[in-house]
XYZ file of C-alpha atoms in Angstrom:
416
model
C 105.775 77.156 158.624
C 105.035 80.075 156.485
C 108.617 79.543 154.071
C 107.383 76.008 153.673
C 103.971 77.107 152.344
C 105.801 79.482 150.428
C 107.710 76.709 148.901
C 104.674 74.611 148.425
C 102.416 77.044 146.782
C 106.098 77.686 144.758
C 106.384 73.979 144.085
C 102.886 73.796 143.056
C 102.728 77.016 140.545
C 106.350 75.883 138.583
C 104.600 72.467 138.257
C 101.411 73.427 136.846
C 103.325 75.588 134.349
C 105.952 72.744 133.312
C 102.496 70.575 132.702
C 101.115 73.592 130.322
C 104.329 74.081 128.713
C 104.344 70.175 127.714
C 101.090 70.710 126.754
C 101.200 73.796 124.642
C 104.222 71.972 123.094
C 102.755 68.839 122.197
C 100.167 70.950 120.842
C 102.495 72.856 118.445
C 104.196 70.009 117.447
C 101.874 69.639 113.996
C 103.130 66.735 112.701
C 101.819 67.308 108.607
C 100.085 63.990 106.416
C 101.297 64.195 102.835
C 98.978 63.659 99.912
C 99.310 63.907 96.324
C 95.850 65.114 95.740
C 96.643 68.936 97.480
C 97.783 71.168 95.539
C 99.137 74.750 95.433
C 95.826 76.158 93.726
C 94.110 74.375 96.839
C 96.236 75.722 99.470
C 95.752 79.248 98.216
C 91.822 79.671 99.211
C 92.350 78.020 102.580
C 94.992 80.276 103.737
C 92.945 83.258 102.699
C 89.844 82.106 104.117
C 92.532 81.553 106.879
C 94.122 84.867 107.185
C 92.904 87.371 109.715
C 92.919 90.343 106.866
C 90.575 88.307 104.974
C 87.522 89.821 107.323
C 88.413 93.522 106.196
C 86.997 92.386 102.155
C 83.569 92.184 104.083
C 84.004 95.941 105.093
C 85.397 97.256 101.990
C 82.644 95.604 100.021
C 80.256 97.107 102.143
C 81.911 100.309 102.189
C 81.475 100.423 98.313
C 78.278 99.629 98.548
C 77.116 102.502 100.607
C 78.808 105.318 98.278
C 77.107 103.584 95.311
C 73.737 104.209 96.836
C 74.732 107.333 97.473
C 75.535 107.607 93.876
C 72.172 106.506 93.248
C 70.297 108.839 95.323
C 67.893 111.017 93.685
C 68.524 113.892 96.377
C 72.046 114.933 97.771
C 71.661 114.070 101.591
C 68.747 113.198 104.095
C 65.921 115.460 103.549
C 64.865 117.731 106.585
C 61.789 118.742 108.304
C 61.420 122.490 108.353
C 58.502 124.251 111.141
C 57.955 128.311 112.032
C 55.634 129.546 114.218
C 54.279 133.294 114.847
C 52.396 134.350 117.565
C 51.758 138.255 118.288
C 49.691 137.407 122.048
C 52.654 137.680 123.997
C 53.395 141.305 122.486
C 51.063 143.710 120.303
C 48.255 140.911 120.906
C 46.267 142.083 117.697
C 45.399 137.907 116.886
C 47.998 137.500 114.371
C 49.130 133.897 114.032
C 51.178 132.342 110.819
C 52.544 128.110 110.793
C 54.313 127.179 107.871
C 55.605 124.435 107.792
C 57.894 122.150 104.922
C 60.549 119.320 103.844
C 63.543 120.631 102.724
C 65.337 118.071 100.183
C 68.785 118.858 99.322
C 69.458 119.075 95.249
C 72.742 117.762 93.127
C 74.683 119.949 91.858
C 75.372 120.121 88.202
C 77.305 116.870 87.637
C 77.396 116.255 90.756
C 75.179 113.323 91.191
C 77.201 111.648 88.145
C 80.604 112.092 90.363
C 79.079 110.508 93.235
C 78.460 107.655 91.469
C 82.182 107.642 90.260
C 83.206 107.726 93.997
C 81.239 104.763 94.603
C 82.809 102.912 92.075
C 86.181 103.986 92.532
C 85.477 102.390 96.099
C 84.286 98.906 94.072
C 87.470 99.194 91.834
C 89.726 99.685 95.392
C 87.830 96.738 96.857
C 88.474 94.398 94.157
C 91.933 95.495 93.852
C 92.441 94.962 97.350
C 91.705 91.195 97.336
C 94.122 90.370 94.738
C 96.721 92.084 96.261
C 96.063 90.069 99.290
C 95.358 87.142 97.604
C 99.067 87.711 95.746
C 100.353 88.692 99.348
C 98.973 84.942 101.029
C 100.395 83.203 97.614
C 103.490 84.442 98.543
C 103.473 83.305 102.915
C 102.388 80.105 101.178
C 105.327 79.974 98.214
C 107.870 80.380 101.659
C 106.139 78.027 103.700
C 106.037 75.281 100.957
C 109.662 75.705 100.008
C 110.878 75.577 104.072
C 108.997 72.252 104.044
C 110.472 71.271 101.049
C 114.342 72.607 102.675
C 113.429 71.038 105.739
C 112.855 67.662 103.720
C 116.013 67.587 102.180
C 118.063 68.429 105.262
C 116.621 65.788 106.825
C 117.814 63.574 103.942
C 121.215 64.878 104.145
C 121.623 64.635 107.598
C 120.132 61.091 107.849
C 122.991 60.033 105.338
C 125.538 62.009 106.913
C 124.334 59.985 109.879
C 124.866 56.649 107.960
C 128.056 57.235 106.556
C 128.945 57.980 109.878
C 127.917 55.044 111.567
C 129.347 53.309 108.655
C 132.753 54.467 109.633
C 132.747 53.956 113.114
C 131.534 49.912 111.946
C 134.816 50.039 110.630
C 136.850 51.361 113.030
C 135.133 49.038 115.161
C 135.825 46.046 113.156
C 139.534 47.380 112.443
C 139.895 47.622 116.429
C 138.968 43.898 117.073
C 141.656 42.716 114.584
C 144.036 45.275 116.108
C 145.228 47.431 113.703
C 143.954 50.719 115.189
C 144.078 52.155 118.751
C 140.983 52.411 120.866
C 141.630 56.566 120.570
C 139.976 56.091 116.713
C 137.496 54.163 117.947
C 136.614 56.771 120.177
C 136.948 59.620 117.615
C 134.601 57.699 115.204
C 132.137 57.510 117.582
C 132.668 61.072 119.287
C 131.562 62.268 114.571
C 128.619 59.597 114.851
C 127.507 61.708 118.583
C 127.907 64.998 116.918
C 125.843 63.614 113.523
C 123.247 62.810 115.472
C 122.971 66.144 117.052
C 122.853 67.594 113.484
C 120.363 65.429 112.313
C 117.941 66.236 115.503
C 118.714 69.746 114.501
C 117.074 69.354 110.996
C 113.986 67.491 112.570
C 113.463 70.471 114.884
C 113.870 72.616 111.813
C 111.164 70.919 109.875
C 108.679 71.215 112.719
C 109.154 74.900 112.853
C 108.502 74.352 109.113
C 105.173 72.430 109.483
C 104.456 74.254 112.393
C 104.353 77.566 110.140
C 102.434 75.568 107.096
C 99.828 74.644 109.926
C 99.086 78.237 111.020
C 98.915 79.714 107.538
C 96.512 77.035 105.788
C 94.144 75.754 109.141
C 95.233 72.346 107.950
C 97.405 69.294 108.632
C 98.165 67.556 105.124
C 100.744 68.903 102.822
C 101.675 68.192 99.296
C 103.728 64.763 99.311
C 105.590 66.296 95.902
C 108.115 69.567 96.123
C 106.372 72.900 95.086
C 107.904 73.936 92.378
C 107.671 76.991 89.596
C 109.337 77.987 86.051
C 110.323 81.425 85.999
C 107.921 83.925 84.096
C 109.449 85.579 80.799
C 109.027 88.999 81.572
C 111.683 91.277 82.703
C 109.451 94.222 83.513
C 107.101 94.883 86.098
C 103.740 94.805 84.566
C 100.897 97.470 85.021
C 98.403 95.206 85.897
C 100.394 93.653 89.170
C 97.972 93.111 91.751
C 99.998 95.991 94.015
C 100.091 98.468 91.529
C 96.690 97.907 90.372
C 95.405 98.454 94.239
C 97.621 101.816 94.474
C 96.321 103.123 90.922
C 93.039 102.251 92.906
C 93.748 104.056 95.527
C 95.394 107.410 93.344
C 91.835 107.097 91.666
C 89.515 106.832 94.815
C 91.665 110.046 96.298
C 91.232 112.138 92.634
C 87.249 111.033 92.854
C 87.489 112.325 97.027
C 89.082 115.740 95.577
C 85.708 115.895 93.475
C 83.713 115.175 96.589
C 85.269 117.850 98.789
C 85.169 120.922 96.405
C 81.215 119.842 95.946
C 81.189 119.686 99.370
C 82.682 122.969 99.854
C 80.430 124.887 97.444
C 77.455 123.403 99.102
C 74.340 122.256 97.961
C 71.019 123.816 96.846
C 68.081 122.744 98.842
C 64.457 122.807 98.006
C 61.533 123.268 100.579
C 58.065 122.092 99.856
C 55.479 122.789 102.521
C 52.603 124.928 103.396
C 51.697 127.903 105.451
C 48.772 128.506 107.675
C 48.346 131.925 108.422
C 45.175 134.347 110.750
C 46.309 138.075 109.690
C 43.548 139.257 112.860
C 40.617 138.926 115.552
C 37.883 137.659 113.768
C 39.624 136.747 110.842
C 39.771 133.046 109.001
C 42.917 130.920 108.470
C 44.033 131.168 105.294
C 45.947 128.143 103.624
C 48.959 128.054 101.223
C 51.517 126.393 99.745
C 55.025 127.146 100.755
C 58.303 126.868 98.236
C 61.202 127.585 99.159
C 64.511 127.368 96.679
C 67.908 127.855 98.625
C 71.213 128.158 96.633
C 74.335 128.511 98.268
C 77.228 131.188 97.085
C 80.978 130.918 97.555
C 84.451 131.490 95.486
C 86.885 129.065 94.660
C 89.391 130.465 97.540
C 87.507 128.621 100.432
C 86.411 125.657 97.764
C 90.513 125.012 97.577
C 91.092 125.467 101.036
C 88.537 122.549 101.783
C 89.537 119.867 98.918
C 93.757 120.808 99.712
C 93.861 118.321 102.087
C 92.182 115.142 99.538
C 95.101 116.901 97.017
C 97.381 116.310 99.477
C 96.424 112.472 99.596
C 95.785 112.101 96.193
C 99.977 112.878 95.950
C 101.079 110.776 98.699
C 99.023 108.126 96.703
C 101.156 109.113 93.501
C 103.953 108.881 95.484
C 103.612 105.127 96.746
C 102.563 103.966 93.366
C 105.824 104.907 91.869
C 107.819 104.311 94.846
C 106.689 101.170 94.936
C 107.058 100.276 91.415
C 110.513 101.610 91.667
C 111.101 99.061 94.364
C 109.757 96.219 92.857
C 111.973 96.977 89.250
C 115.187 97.154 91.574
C 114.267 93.714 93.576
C 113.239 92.079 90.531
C 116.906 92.715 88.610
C 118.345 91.687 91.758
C 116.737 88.519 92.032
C 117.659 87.924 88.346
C 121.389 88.934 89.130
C 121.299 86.406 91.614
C 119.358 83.991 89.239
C 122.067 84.459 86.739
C 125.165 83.403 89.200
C 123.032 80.433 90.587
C 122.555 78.997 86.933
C 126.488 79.602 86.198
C 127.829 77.758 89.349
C 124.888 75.228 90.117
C 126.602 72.534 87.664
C 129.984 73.274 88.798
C 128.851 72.026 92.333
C 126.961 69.234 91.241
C 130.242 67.855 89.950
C 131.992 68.507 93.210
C 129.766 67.173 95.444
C 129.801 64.108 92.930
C 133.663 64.329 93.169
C 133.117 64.380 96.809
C 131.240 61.279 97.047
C 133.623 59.386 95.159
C 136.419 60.620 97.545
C 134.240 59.483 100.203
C 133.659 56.207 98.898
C 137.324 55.306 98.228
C 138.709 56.780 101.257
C 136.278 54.475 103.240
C 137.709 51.416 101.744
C 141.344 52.645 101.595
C 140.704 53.030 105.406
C 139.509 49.765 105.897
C 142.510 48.366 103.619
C 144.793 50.470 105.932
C 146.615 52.335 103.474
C 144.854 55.730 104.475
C 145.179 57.195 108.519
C 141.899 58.246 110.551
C 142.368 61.654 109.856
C 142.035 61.236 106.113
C 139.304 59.384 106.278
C 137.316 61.853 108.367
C 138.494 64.672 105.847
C 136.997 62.981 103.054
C 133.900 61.894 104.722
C 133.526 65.620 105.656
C 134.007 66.656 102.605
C 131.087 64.614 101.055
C 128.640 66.107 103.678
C 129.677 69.728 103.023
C 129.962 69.299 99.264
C 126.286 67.536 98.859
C 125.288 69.979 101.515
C 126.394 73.280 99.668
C 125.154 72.140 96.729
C 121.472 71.459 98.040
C 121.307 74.556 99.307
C 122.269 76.412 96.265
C 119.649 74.356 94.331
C 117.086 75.098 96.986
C 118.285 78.663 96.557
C 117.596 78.693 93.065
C 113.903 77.679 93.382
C 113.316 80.020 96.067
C 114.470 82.927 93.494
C 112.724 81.724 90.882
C 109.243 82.051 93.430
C 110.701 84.955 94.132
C 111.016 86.424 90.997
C 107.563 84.663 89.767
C 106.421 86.897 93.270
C 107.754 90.294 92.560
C 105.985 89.593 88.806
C 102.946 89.358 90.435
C 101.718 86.260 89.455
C 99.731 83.025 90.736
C 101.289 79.734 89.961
């Protein structure tokens, strides 16, 4: 009794998780509308708005914000509240009794106030910077996405013909096998190509639903552009200094020299000024006398332990150097790559135009030789092959091309 409500309950469980599976699958199955009327510039704001990084602008505008009023502050920190009491009772007892009492404001520093404000706009600069970087970053998930869909389109295309050209053949065979002039073993062959098209063809269809699947998640929506995504290749050969990832890395090599300023001042320390008043009875007998209490504090130190407590912000300010012209050393070696490769594509793109066109014709004449029996089977197949492979290759080296041109528009650093 107990194994069979072991199997049950085992039954039960691997059912209700088949059902979810269907379900989560028909619910990532996005099939995408087309529409002329979106466009890239339209995509680009949803998929920001879209992206999970998009909440940290929020913070970094607000952190900016703060170190600018800080910058505006007319004292250096939060002022204090200051209180001494004397009492002589519990000792000599002679009735002497002194309150003072004051607000201690801390004071800028010479110049001081002036770099604060700098460090609150370095954090405004670092802020801004930061959203075009993403926003190049998202234009560049989206360039991918948009040419998969636009691969995953023309597979489809290729495979569906593939498919016809197939079936076409084994129509002939077919036909050829009625009269009698082949042997049912053809027949059989033609049919086994048309099987294994088919396969292909289901292939690219799972492909492009990976592909719209993808599209889905990065833009929130379900319509697509019905026309190809497509981009001329900028002029310049150079990385520019105002690419949205250097500019955010200068940002950040200025926000660390502005935090080197901000530790050494806070290092020295700041003066502070007390206002307040005193209340003091000197004896028995005696009146309260009232005053008014200053009090200017200024603190005193040498460089050594000022260096000591900004070499850490050096430090950072460095490793900031660092990744700005690491990076733009990377960027200059993947953008003469991508034009290498740019190069070749150009060079041998109409060279395989021809032979897939070559390839076609083959095709064409080998069908109809077939049928007239003055080719064999195996020919046949060969050239029909051949036509799939040829258009095939030379798709993909066209698709190729426009990927490395967004590539290269990428690495640029620029919007389309």
């Amino acid at each position: 009794m107990c194994r069979i409500s072991h199997f049950l309950l085992s039954t039960v469980a691997l059912t209700a998780l088949v059902g979810a599976t269907v379900q989560a699958q028909d619910y990532d199955h996005v099939h995408l509308d087309r529409s002329d009327s979106v466009q890239f510039a339209d995509l680009l704001p949803l998929a920001m708005a879209n992206s999970p990084r998009y909440r940290e602008l929020s913070a970094r505008d607000a952190e900016a914000s703060v170190h600018q009023a800080v910058g505006d502050s007319w004292i250096a920190g939060n002022p204090s509240l200051t209180l001494d009491y004397l009492d002589d009772r519990s000792l000599s007892n002679l009735g002497q009794t002194e309150l003072t009492w004051g607000v201690e404001l801390p004071l800028w520093r010479l110049g001081e106030k002036r770099q604060m404000a700098a460090l609150g706009q370095r954090y405004s600069d670092q802020s801004s910077a930061w959203k075009s970087a993403l926003e190049l970053d998202i234009a560049g998930q989206l360039r991918i996405a948009l040419a998969d869909l636009h691969e995953a389109d023309t597979m489809i295309v290729l495979e569906r013909q593939a498919t016809e050209d197939a079936n076409a053949l084994l129509e002939i065979v077919e036909r050829l096998f009625d009269a009698g002039e082949v042997a049912q073993l053809e027949v059989m062959q033609a049919r086994s190509l048309l099987l294994s098209q088919q396969r292909n063809e289901l292939e690219a269809d799972a492909t492009r639903v990976d592909a719209e699947r993808q599209y889905n998640v990065l833009t929130g929506i379900e319509v697509a552009p019905a026309t190809p995504h497509t981009e001329i290749r900028m002029e310049e050969e150079t990385i520019p200094t105002s690419h949205p990832v250097l500019r955010l890395l200068q940002a950040d090599i200025d926000l660390q020299a502005a935090n080197v300023q901000k530790a050494k001042a806070t290092a020295k320390g700041n003066p502070s000024l007390t206002l307040g008043s005193r209340r003091q009875k000197d004896g028995p007998g005696a009146g309260y006398s009232d005053a008014l209490a200053l009090s200017l504090k200024i603190p005193l130190g040498g460089s050594t332990f000022v260096n000591a407590s900004a070499a850490n912000a050096e430090r950072a300010k460095v490793e900031a150097e660092v990744m700005y012209y690491t990076t733009l050393r990377d960027l200059s070696a993947n953008l003469h790559e991508a034009e290498h490769q740019l190069f070749t594509l150009e060079t041998s793109l109409p060279m395989m135009q021809e032979e897939a066109d070559l390839a076609r014709q083959q095709w064409d004449m080998a069908r109809t030789a077939f049928e007239l029996g003055e080719i064999n089977m195996s020919q046949v197949v060969i050239a029909m092959q051949l036509a799939r492979n040829s258009a095939k290759d030379f798709e993909t080296l066209a698709l190729r091309q426009q990927r490395l041109i967004l590539q290269y528009n990428q690495i640029i650093g620029v919007l389309p």
